[in-house]
Amino acid sequence: MHYVYILKCNTGQFYKGCTGDLKARYQRHINGQVPATANILPVELAFYCAFKDKYKAYHFEMYLKSGSGIAFMQKRLV
């Protein structure tokens, strides 16, 4: 399975990512080992969804980072 996840950072911002191992990736975020979120800890898992196809997961992650995807995320997911 491949996961698309959204983290809520202490600044109120949302970080969107994709991974094959959600538990390990989330633990790396919590430990400050991911440069993108290391300076905005703590982070909280706000949303995740699973995909069988990794390409569909990555396409959904890219959508969430687009203008309409951000609006969808704010209205429906978090």
XYZ file of C-alpha atoms in Angstrom:
78
model
C 0.000 0.000 0.000
C 1.020 3.596 -0.575
C -0.227 6.385 1.630
C -0.938 10.058 1.087
C -0.910 11.935 4.368
C -1.451 15.424 5.702
C 0.305 16.712 8.802
C -0.811 19.756 10.749
C 2.235 21.674 11.919
C 2.511 23.867 15.007
C 2.360 26.953 12.756
C -1.078 25.953 11.479
C 0.368 25.006 8.084
C -0.302 21.664 6.465
C 2.384 19.381 5.064
C 1.354 16.891 2.382
C 3.365 13.770 1.615
C 3.340 10.275 0.165
C 5.051 7.134 1.422
C 5.016 3.364 1.314
C 5.462 3.067 5.096
C 3.281 5.551 6.940
C 4.298 4.580 10.475
C 8.026 4.895 9.784
C 7.628 8.149 7.854
C 5.473 9.709 10.579
C 8.028 8.677 13.191
C 10.778 10.390 11.158
C 8.662 13.558 11.078
C 8.152 13.420 14.858
C 11.885 12.885 15.452
C 12.796 15.907 13.321
C 14.538 13.800 10.668
C 12.568 15.284 7.752
C 14.083 18.648 6.771
C 10.773 20.057 5.499
C 9.116 19.754 8.923
C 12.089 19.788 11.306
C 11.677 23.496 12.102
C 7.911 23.400 12.563
C 7.532 20.638 15.133
C 5.427 19.278 16.666
C 3.359 17.797 13.877
C 0.071 15.927 14.110
C -1.334 13.456 11.607
C -4.517 15.124 10.337
C -5.440 12.789 7.459
C -4.236 9.793 5.503
C -5.571 7.523 2.794
C -4.240 4.332 1.234
C -3.798 3.464 -2.422
C -2.912 0.136 -3.999
C -1.237 1.894 -6.935
C 1.748 4.092 -6.004
C 1.247 6.268 -9.098
C -2.318 7.093 -8.073
C -1.012 7.979 -4.614
C 1.636 10.318 -6.021
C -0.887 11.910 -8.376
C -3.256 12.544 -5.447
C -0.396 14.086 -3.446
C 0.399 16.412 -6.360
C -3.294 17.315 -6.622
C -3.385 18.230 -2.923
C -0.474 20.603 -3.527
C -2.302 22.385 -6.368
C -4.660 25.340 -5.921
C -7.855 23.341 -6.316
C -6.387 20.518 -4.230
C -5.658 22.916 -1.369
C -9.268 24.141 -1.486
C -10.528 20.531 -1.535
C -8.262 19.615 1.384
C -9.413 22.550 3.508
C -13.092 21.944 2.763
C -13.233 18.135 2.933
C -10.199 16.581 4.617
C -8.937 18.637 7.561
